[in-house]
Coordinates of C-alpha atoms in Angstrom, one line a residue:
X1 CA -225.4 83.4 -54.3
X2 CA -223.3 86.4 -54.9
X3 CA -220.0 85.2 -53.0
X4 CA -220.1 82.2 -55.6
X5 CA -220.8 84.1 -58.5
X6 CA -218.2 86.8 -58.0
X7 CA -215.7 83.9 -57.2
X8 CA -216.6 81.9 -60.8
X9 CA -215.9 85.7 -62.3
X10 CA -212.3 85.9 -60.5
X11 CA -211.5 82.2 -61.5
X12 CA -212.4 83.1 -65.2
X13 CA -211.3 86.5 -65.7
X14 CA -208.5 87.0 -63.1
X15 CA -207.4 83.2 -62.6
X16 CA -207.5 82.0 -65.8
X17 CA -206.6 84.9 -68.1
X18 CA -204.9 87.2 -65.9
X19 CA -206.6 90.3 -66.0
X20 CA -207.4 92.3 -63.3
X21 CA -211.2 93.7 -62.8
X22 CA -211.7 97.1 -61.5
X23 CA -214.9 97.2 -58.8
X24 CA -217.0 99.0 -61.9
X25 CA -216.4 96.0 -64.3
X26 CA -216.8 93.4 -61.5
X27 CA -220.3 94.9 -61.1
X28 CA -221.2 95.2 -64.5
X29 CA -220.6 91.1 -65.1
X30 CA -222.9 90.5 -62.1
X31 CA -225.4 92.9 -63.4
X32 CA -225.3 91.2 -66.6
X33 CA -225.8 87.7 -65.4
X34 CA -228.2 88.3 -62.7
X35 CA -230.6 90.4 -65.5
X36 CA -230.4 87.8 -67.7
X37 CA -231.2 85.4 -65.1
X38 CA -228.1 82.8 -66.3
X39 CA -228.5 79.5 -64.6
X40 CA -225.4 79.0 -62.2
X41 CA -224.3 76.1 -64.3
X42 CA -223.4 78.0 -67.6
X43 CA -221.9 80.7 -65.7
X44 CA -218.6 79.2 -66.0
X45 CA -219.1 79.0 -70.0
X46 CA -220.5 82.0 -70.3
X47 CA -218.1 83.7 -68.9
X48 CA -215.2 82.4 -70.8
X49 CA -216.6 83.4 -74.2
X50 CA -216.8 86.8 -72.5
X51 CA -213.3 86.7 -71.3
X52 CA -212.1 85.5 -74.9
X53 CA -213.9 88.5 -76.7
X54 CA -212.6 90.9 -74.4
X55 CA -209.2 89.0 -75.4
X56 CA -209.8 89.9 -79.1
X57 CA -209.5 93.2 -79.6
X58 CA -206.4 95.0 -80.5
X59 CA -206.7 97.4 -77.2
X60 CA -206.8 94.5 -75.2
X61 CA -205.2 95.4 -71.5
X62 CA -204.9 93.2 -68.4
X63 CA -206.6 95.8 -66.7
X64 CA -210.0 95.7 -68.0
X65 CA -211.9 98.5 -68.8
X66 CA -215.7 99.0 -68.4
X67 CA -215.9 100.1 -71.8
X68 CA -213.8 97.4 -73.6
X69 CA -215.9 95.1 -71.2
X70 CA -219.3 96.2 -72.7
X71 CA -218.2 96.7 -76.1
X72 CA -217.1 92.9 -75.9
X73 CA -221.0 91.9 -74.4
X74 CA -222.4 94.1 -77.2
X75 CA -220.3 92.0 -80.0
X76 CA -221.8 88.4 -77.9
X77 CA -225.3 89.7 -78.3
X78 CA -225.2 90.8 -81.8
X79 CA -223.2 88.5 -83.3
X80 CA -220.8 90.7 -84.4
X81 CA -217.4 89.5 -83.2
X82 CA -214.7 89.7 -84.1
X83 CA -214.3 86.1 -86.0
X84 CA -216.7 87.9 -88.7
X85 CA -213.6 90.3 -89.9
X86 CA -211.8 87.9 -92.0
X87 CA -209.6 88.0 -95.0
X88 CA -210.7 87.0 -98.5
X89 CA -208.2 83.9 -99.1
X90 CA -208.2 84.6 -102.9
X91 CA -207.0 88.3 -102.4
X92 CA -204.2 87.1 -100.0
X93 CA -200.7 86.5 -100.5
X94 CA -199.4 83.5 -99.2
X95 CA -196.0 83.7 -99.5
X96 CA -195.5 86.9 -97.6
X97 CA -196.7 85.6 -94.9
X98 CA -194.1 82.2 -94.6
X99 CA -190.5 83.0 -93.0
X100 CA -188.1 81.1 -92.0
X101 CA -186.6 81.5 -88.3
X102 CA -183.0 80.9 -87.4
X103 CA -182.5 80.6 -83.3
X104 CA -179.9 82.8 -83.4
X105 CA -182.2 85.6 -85.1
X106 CA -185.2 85.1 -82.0
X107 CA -185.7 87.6 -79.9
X108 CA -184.2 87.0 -76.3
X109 CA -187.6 86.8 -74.4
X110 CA -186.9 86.3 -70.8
X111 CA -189.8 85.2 -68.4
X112 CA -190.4 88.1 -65.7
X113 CA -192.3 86.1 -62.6
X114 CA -193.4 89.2 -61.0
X115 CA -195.0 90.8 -64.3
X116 CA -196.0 87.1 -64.9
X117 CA -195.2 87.5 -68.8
X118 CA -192.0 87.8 -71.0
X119 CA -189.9 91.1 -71.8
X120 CA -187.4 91.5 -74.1
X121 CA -184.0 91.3 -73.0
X122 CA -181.7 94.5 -73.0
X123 CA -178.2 92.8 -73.7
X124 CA -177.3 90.8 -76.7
X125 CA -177.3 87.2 -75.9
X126 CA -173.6 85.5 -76.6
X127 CA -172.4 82.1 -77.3
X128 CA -170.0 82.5 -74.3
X129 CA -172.6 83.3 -72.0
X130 CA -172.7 85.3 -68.8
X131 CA -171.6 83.4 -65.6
X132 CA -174.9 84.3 -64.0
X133 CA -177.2 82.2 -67.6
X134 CA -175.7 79.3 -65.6
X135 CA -178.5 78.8 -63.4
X136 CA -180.7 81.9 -64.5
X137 CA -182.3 79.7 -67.4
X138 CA -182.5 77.1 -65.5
X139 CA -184.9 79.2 -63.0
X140 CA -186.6 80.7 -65.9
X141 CA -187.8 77.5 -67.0
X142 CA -189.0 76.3 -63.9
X143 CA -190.5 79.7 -63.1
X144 CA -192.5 79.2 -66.7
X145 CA -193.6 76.0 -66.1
X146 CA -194.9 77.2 -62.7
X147 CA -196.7 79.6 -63.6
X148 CA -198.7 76.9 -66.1
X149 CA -199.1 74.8 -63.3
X150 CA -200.9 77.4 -61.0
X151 CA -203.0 78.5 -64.2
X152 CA -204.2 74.8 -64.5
X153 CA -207.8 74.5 -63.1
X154 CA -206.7 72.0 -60.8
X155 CA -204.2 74.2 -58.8
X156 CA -206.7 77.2 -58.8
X157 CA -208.1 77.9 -55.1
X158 CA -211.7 79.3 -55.3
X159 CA -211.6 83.2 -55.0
X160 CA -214.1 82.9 -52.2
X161 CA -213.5 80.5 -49.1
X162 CA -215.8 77.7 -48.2
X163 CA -215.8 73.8 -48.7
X164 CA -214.1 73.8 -51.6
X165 CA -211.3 75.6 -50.7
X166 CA -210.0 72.3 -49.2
X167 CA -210.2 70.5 -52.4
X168 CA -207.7 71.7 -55.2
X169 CA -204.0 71.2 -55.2
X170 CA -201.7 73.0 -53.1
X171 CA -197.9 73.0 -53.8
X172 CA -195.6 73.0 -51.1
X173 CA -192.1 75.1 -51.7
X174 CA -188.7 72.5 -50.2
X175 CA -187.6 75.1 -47.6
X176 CA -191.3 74.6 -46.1
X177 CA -191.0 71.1 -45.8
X178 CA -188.7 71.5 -42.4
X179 CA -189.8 70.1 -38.7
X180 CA -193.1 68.9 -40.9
X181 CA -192.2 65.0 -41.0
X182 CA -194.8 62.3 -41.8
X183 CA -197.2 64.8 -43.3
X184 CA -197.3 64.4 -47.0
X185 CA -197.1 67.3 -49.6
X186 CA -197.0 67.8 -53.6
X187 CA -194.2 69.2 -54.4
X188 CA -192.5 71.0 -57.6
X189 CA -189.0 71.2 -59.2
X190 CA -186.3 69.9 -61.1
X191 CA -184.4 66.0 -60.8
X192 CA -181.1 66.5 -59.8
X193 CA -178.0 64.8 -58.4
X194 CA -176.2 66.1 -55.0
X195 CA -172.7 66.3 -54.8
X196 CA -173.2 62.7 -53.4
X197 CA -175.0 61.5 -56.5
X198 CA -177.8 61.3 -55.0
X199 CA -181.5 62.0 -57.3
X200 CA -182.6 64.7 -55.1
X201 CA -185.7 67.8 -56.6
X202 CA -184.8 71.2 -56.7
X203 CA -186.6 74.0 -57.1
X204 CA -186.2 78.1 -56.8
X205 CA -185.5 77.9 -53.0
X206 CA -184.0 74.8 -52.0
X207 CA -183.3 71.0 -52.5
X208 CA -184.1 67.6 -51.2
X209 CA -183.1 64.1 -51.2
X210 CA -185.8 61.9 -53.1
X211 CA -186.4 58.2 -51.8
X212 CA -187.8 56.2 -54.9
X213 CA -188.5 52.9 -53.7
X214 CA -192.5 53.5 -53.9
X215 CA -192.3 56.0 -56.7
X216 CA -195.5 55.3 -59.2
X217 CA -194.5 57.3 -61.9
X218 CA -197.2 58.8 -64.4
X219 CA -196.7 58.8 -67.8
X220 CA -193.8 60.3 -69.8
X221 CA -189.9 59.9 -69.8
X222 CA -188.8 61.1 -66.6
X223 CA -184.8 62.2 -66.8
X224 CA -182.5 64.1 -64.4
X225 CA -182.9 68.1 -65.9
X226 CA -187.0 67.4 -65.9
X227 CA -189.6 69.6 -64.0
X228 CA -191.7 67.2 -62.2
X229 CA -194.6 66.8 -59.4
X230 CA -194.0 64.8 -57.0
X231 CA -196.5 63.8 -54.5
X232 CA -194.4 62.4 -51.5
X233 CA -193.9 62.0 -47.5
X234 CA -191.4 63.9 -45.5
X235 CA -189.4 61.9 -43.6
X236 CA -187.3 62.4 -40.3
X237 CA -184.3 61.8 -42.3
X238 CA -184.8 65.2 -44.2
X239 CA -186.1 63.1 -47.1
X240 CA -188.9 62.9 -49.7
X241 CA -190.4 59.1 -49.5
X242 CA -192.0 59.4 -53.1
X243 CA -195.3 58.2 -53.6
X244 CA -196.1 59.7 -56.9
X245 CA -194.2 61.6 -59.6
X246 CA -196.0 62.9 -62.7
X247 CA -195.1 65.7 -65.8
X248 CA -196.6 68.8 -65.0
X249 CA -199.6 69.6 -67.2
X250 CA -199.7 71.4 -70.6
X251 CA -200.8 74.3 -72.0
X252 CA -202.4 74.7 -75.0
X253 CA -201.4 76.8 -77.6
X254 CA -204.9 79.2 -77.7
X255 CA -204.9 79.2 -74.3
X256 CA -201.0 80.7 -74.0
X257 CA -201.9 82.7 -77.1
X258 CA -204.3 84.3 -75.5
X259 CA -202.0 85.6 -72.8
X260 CA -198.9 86.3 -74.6
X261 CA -200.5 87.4 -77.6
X262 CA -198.9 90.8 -78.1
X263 CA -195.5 89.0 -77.6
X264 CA -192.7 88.5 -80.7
X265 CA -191.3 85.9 -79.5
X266 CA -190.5 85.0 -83.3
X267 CA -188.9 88.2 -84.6
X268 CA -190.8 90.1 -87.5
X269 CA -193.6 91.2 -85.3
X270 CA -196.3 89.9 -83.3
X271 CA -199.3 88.1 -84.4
X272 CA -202.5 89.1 -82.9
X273 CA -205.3 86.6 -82.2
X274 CA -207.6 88.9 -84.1
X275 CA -205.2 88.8 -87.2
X276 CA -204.5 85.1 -86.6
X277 CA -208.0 84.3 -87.1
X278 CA -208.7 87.2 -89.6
X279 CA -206.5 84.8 -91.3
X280 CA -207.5 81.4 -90.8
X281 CA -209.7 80.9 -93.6
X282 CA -207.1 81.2 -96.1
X283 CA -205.6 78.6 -94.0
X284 CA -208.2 76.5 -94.4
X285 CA -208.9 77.1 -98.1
X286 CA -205.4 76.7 -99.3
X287 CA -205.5 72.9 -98.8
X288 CA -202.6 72.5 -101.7
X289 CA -199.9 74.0 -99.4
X290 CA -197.8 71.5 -98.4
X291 CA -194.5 71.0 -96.2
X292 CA -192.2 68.4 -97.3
X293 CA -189.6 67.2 -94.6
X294 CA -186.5 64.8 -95.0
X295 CA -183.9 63.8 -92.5
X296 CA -180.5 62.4 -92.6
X297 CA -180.4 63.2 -96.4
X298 CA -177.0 61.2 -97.2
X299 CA -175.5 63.2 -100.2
X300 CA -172.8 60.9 -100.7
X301 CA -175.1 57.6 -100.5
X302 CA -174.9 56.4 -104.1
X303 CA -178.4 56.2 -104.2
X304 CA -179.7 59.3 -103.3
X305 CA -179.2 61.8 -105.9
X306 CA -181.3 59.0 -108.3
X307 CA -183.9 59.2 -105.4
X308 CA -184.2 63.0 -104.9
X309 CA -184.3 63.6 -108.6
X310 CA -187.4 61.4 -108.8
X311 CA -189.0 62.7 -106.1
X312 CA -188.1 66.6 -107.1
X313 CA -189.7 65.6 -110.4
X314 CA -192.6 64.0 -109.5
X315 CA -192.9 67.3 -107.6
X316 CA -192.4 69.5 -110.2
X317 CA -195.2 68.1 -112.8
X318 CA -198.1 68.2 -110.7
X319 CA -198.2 72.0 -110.7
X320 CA -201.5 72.9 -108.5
X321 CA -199.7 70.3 -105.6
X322 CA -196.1 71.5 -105.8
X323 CA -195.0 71.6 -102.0
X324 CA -194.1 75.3 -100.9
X325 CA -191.4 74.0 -98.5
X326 CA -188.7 71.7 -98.7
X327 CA -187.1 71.1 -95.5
X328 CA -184.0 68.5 -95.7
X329 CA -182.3 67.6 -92.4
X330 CA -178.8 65.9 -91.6
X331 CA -176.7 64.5 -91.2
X332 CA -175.9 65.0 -94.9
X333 CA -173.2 62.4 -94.9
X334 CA -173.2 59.1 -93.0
X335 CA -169.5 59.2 -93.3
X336 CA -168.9 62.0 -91.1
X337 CA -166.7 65.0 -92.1
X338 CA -163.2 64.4 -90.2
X339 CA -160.7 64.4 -92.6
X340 CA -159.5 65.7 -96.3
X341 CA -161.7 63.1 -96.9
X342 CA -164.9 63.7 -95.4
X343 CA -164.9 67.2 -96.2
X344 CA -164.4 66.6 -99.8
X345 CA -167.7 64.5 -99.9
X346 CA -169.4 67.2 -98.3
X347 CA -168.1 69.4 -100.7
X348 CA -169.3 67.2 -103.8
X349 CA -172.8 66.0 -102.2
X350 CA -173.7 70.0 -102.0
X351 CA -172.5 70.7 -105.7
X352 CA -174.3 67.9 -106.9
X353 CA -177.5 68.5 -105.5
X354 CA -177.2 72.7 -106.6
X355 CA -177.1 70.9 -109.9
X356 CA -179.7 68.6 -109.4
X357 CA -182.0 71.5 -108.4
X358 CA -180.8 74.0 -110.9
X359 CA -181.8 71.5 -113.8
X360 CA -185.6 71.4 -112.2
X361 CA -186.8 75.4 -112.7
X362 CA -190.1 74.6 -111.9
X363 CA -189.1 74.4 -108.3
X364 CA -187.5 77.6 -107.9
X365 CA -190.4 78.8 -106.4
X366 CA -190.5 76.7 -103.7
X367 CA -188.4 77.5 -100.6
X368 CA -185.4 74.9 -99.5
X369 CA -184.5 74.9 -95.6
X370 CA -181.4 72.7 -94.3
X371 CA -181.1 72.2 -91.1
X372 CA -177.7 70.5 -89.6
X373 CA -177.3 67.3 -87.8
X374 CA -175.5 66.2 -85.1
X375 CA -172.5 64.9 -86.9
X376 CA -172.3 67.3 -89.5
X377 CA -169.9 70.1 -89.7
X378 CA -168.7 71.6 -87.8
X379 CA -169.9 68.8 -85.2
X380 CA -170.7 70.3 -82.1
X381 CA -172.4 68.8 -79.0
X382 CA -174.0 72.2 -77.7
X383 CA -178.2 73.3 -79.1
X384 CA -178.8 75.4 -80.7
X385 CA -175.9 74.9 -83.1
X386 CA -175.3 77.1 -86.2
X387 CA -175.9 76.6 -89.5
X388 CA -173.3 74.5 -91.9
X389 CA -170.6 76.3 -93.0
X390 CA -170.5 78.7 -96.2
X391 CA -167.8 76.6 -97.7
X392 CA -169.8 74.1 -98.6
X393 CA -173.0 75.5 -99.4
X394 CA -171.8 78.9 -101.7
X395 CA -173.2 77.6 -104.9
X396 CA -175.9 76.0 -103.8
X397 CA -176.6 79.4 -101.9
X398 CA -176.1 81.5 -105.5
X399 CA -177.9 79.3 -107.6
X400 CA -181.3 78.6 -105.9
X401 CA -182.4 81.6 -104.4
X402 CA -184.7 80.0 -102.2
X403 CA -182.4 78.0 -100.4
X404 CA -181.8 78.8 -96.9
X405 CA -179.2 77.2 -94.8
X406 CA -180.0 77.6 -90.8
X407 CA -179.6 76.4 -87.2
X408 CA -180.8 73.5 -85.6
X409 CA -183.2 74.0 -84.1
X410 CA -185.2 76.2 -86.4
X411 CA -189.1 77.5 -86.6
X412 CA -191.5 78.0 -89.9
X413 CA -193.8 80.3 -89.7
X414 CA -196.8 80.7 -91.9
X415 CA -200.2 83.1 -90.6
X416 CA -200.2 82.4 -87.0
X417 CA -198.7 78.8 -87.2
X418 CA -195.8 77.9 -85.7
X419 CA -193.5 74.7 -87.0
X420 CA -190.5 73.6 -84.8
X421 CA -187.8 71.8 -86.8
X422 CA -185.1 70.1 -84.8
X423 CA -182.5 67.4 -86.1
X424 CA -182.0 65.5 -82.7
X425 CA -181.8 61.8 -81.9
X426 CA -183.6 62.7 -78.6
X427 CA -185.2 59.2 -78.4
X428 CA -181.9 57.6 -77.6
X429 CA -180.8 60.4 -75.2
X430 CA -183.9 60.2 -73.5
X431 CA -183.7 56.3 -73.3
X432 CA -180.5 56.0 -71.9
X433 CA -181.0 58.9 -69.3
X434 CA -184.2 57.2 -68.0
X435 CA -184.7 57.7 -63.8
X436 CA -188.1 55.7 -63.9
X437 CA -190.6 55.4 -66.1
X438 CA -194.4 54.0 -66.1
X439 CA -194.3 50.6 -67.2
X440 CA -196.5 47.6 -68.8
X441 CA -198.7 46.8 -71.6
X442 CA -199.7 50.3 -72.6
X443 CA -196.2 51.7 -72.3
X444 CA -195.9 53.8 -75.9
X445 CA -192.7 55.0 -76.1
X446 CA -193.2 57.7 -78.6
X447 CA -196.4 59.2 -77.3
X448 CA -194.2 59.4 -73.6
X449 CA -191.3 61.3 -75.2
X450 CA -193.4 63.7 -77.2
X451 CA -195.5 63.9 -73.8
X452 CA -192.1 64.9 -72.1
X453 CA -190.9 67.7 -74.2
X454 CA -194.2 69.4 -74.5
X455 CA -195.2 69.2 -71.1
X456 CA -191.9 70.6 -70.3
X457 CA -192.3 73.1 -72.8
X458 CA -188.6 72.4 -74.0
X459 CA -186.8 70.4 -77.1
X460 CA -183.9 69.1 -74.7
X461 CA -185.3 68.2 -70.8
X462 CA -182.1 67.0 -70.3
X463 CA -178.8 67.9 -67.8
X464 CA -176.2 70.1 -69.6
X465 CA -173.8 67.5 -68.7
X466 CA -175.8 65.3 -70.8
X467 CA -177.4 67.3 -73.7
X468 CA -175.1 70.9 -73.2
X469 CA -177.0 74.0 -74.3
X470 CA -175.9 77.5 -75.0
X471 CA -177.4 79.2 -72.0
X472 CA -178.0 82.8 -73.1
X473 CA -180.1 81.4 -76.6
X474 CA -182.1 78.6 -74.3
X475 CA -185.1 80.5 -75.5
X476 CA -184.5 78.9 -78.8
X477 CA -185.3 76.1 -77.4
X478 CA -188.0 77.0 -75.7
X479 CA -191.5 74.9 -76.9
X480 CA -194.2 78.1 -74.9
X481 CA -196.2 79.0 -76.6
X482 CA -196.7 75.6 -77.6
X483 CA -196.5 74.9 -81.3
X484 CA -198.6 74.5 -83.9
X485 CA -196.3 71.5 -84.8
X486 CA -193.2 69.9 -84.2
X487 CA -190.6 67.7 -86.2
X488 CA -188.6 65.7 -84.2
X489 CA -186.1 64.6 -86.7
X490 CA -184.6 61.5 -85.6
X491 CA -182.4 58.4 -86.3
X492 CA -185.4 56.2 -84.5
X493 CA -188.1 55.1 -86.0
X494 CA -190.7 57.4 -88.1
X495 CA -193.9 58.3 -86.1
X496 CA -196.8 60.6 -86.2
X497 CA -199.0 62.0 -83.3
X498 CA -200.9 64.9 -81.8
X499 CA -200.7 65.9 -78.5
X500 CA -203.2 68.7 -76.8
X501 CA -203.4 70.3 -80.1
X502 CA -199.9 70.0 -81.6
X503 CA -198.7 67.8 -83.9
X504 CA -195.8 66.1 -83.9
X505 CA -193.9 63.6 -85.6
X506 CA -190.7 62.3 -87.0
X507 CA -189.8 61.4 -90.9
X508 CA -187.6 58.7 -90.4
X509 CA -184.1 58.2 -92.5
X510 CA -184.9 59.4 -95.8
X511 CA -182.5 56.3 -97.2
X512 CA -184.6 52.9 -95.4
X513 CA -182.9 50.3 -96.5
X514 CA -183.8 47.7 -98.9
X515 CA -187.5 46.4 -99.1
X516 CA -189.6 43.5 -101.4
X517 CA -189.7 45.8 -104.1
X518 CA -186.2 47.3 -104.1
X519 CA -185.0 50.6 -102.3
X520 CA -187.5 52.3 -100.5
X521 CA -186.9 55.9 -99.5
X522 CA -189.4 57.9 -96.9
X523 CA -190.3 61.1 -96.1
X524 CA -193.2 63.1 -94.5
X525 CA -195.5 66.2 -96.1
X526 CA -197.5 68.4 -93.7
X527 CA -200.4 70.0 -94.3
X528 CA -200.7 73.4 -92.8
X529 CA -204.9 73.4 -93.7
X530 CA -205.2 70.2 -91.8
X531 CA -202.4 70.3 -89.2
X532 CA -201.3 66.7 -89.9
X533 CA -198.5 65.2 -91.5
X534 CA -198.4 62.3 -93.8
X535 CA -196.0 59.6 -94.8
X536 CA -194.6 59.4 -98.2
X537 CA -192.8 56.6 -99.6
X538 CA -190.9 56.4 -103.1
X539 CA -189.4 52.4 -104.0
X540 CA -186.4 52.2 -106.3
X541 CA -184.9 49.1 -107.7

């Protein structure tokens, strides 16, 4: 009785959330649920709402205190926790608590797998890079997604031995795997190619060839550069016979939260979880706050200054339901910027639209975020990439003071909400970079690509020789914590969907093409309150 109660008390507390309980505390949780006489199947829940109250307060440590421990029971029992402290939404200011985050301007959080959480890197990161980045970011990501994996309630051994010690998942490191042929083994790492061009998995230690032949694969996009499980048969020829290969699983975003919550990864300063729920209900009351989001905004398209006027002045009149954010993605020409040419439409799309905006005062109040794409200037293949030049954006800059021209990728924040923007047509690079994939009549191609990139807590699981990235900003690109939502900005078609609590979706071309009734132009608005997005659609003849 005691052995399996301490061991549900490891899992929770030590497993689960990390934290490490002195004897004295240890005692005191058995006290507590052998007084009250809790039944051994709500131990389990029990002790999680503990384990998040403890969490709560501001003098939090991994290394639990009796004291913090009790004063944590005493808020259970009375009601009192701290989800009762919130904010009044009418006496709160909205906007200062919305900023815009560039990826150049994040903090260089690098994963420390002996501290099991993220420090703050001493040296600046650069565009050029340190030789060693090469394959240090590379091991903090799979290091990252490790450490989810063994969090995961299917990888967690039981603190105590007995019977079902033999039941969860075990992984298996490569360099382990020799003299051990015909046994099978679940293995984890990264899909590579040899110098042979061979697919082979690698992982912190070592490398081996993969035989696909009987791969199932689970859902997702699977892609050279992805972390993967395989479950698999080691062969005589120094080969993994694949039986099975799956994403690793997910974590959500309370659950990282909850962990990390004293990190910045954002810049600005850390949001608690007691401030982010202090907070919520002016979340939740402020159901007018809106996010509007457009992608490949084509300034020199004939028809799209007619377009944006009407939809910046439909905007504009309906004052209680005027959208706080405009975000408008690239490419901002679909004639590219090579030549005297090119950059003189740039040049004239940008004035024009600092006109069109100027003329519309009532949404100077709003905030206005553009975001690059791939082919705008100054084109480069590399993520993150910079914002678009000052040449072209000066007067738009000086006459709308809201306007804010930043990297792609780039993150809203707003309370304790996280937004990911990023201009990529990921679809296609994923598509054409495919190494298996599950198929048949349920095959979903959206729902397996935004599967992919947040179980891989990453915007580009691909090989630099494919997608290159700048090494030393990689945590720009990082999706851990996961976010609140994500905008996958992309040439393919528009979609909308949520996956393990975050939302994500993709607004389409603003300019679709001509429909029954003329013109049609689309967009999407989110809604912070609600966490979902919406499509918009504006017809023109």
């Amino acid at each position: 009785m005691v052995n399996q109660m301490r061991s549900a008390i490891v899992k929770v507390f030590s497993t689960k959330h990390s934290l490490t309980l002195p004897a004295p505390a240890l005692h005191y949780i058995e006290e507590v649920l052998i007084e009250n006489e809790i039944p051994e199947d709500e131990w389990m829940v029990g002790l999680e709402f503990w384990a998040k109250e403890y969490l709560k307060a501001e003098d939090s440590s991994s290394l639990v205190s009796l004291q913090a421990l009790k004063k944590a029971y005493e808020n259970l029992q009375l009601g009192t926790t701290e989800d009762t402290q919130v904010a009044d939404p009418s006496e709160v200011n909205v906007e200062s608590h919305f900023s815009v985050v560039d990826s150049f301007d994040m903090p260089a959080m690098r994963y420390d797998p002996v501290r099991s959480g993220f420090v703050q890197s001493k040296a600046q990161p650069s565009v050029a890079g340190q030789a060693s980045s090469r394959s240090a970011f590379l091991r903090e990501r799979w290091a990252i997604i490790k450490e989810i994996i063994l969090r995961n309630e299917n990888f967690t051994p039981p603190a105590i031995g007995g019977h079902d010690r033999a039941n969860y998942l075990k992984l298996t490191s490569i360099r382990n795997l020799l003299g051990r042929a015909g046994q099978l083994f679940l293995l984890f790492g990264m899909l590579a190619r040899n110098e042979e061009g061979k697919l082979c998995l690698e992982d912190g230690e070592s490398r081996v060839v993969l035989d696909m032949e009987d791969a199932v694969p689970g859902e997702g996009l699977f892609t050279e550069g992805c972390m993967v499980l395989i479950e698999g048969e080691y062969t005589v020829e120094e080969t993994v016979r694949v039986l099975a290969m799956g994403h690793p699983p997910s974590e959500r975003r309370n659950i990282a939260r909850s962990l990390h919550g004293h990190v910045d990864f954002l810049g600005g300063g850390a949001v608690s979880l007691k401030e982010e729920q202090k907070y919520n209900p002016t979340v939740l009351a402020n159901t007018q706050i809106s996010f509007v989001i457009l992608s490949d905004v084509w300034l020199d398209h004939p028809r799209t200054m007619p377009a944006l006027r009407q939809m910046f002045e439909g905007y504009a009149n309906t004052a209680e339901y005027r959208p706080m954010v405009f975000v408008l993605c690239g490419n901002f020409c679909q004639g590219g910027w090579e030549g005297q040419e090119g950059l003189k439409r740039y040049s004239r799309g940008f004035n024009s639209l600092a006109e069109l905006l100027q003329s519309i005062p009532l949404l100077h109040s709003s905030h206005f975020v553009f975001v690059p794409g791939p082919s705008d200037p100054w084109s480069s293949t590399t993520l993150p990439r910079p914002s678009l030049p000052s040449a072209f954006t000066t007067r738009l800059s000086n006459r709308i003071p809201n306007a804010r021209f930043v990297s792609n990728p780039c993150r809203l924040k707003y309370f304790g909400m996280e937004i990911v923007i990023c201009r990529e047509d990921l679809m296609g690079k994923m598509m054409r970079n495919l190494v298996v994939v599950k198929e048949g009549e349920e095959m979903n191609m959206k729902r397996y690509l935004v599967q992919t990139i947040l179980d891989q807590a990453h915007l580009s699981p691909l090989p630099i020789s494919v997608r290159p990235t700048l090494w030393e900003y990689d945590h720009a690109l990082r999706l851990y914590p996961m976010p609140s939502a994500v905008v996958l900005a992309d040439k393919y078609e528009r979609y909308e969907l949520t996956y393990e609590g975050c939302h994500v979706f993709n607004p389409g071309k603003f300019v679709g093409g001509i429909g029954e009734d003329g013109w049609e132009f689309e967009w999407s608005m989110y809604y912070p309150a609600t966490g979902r997005s919406e499509r918009s659609v504006l017809t023109m003849e």
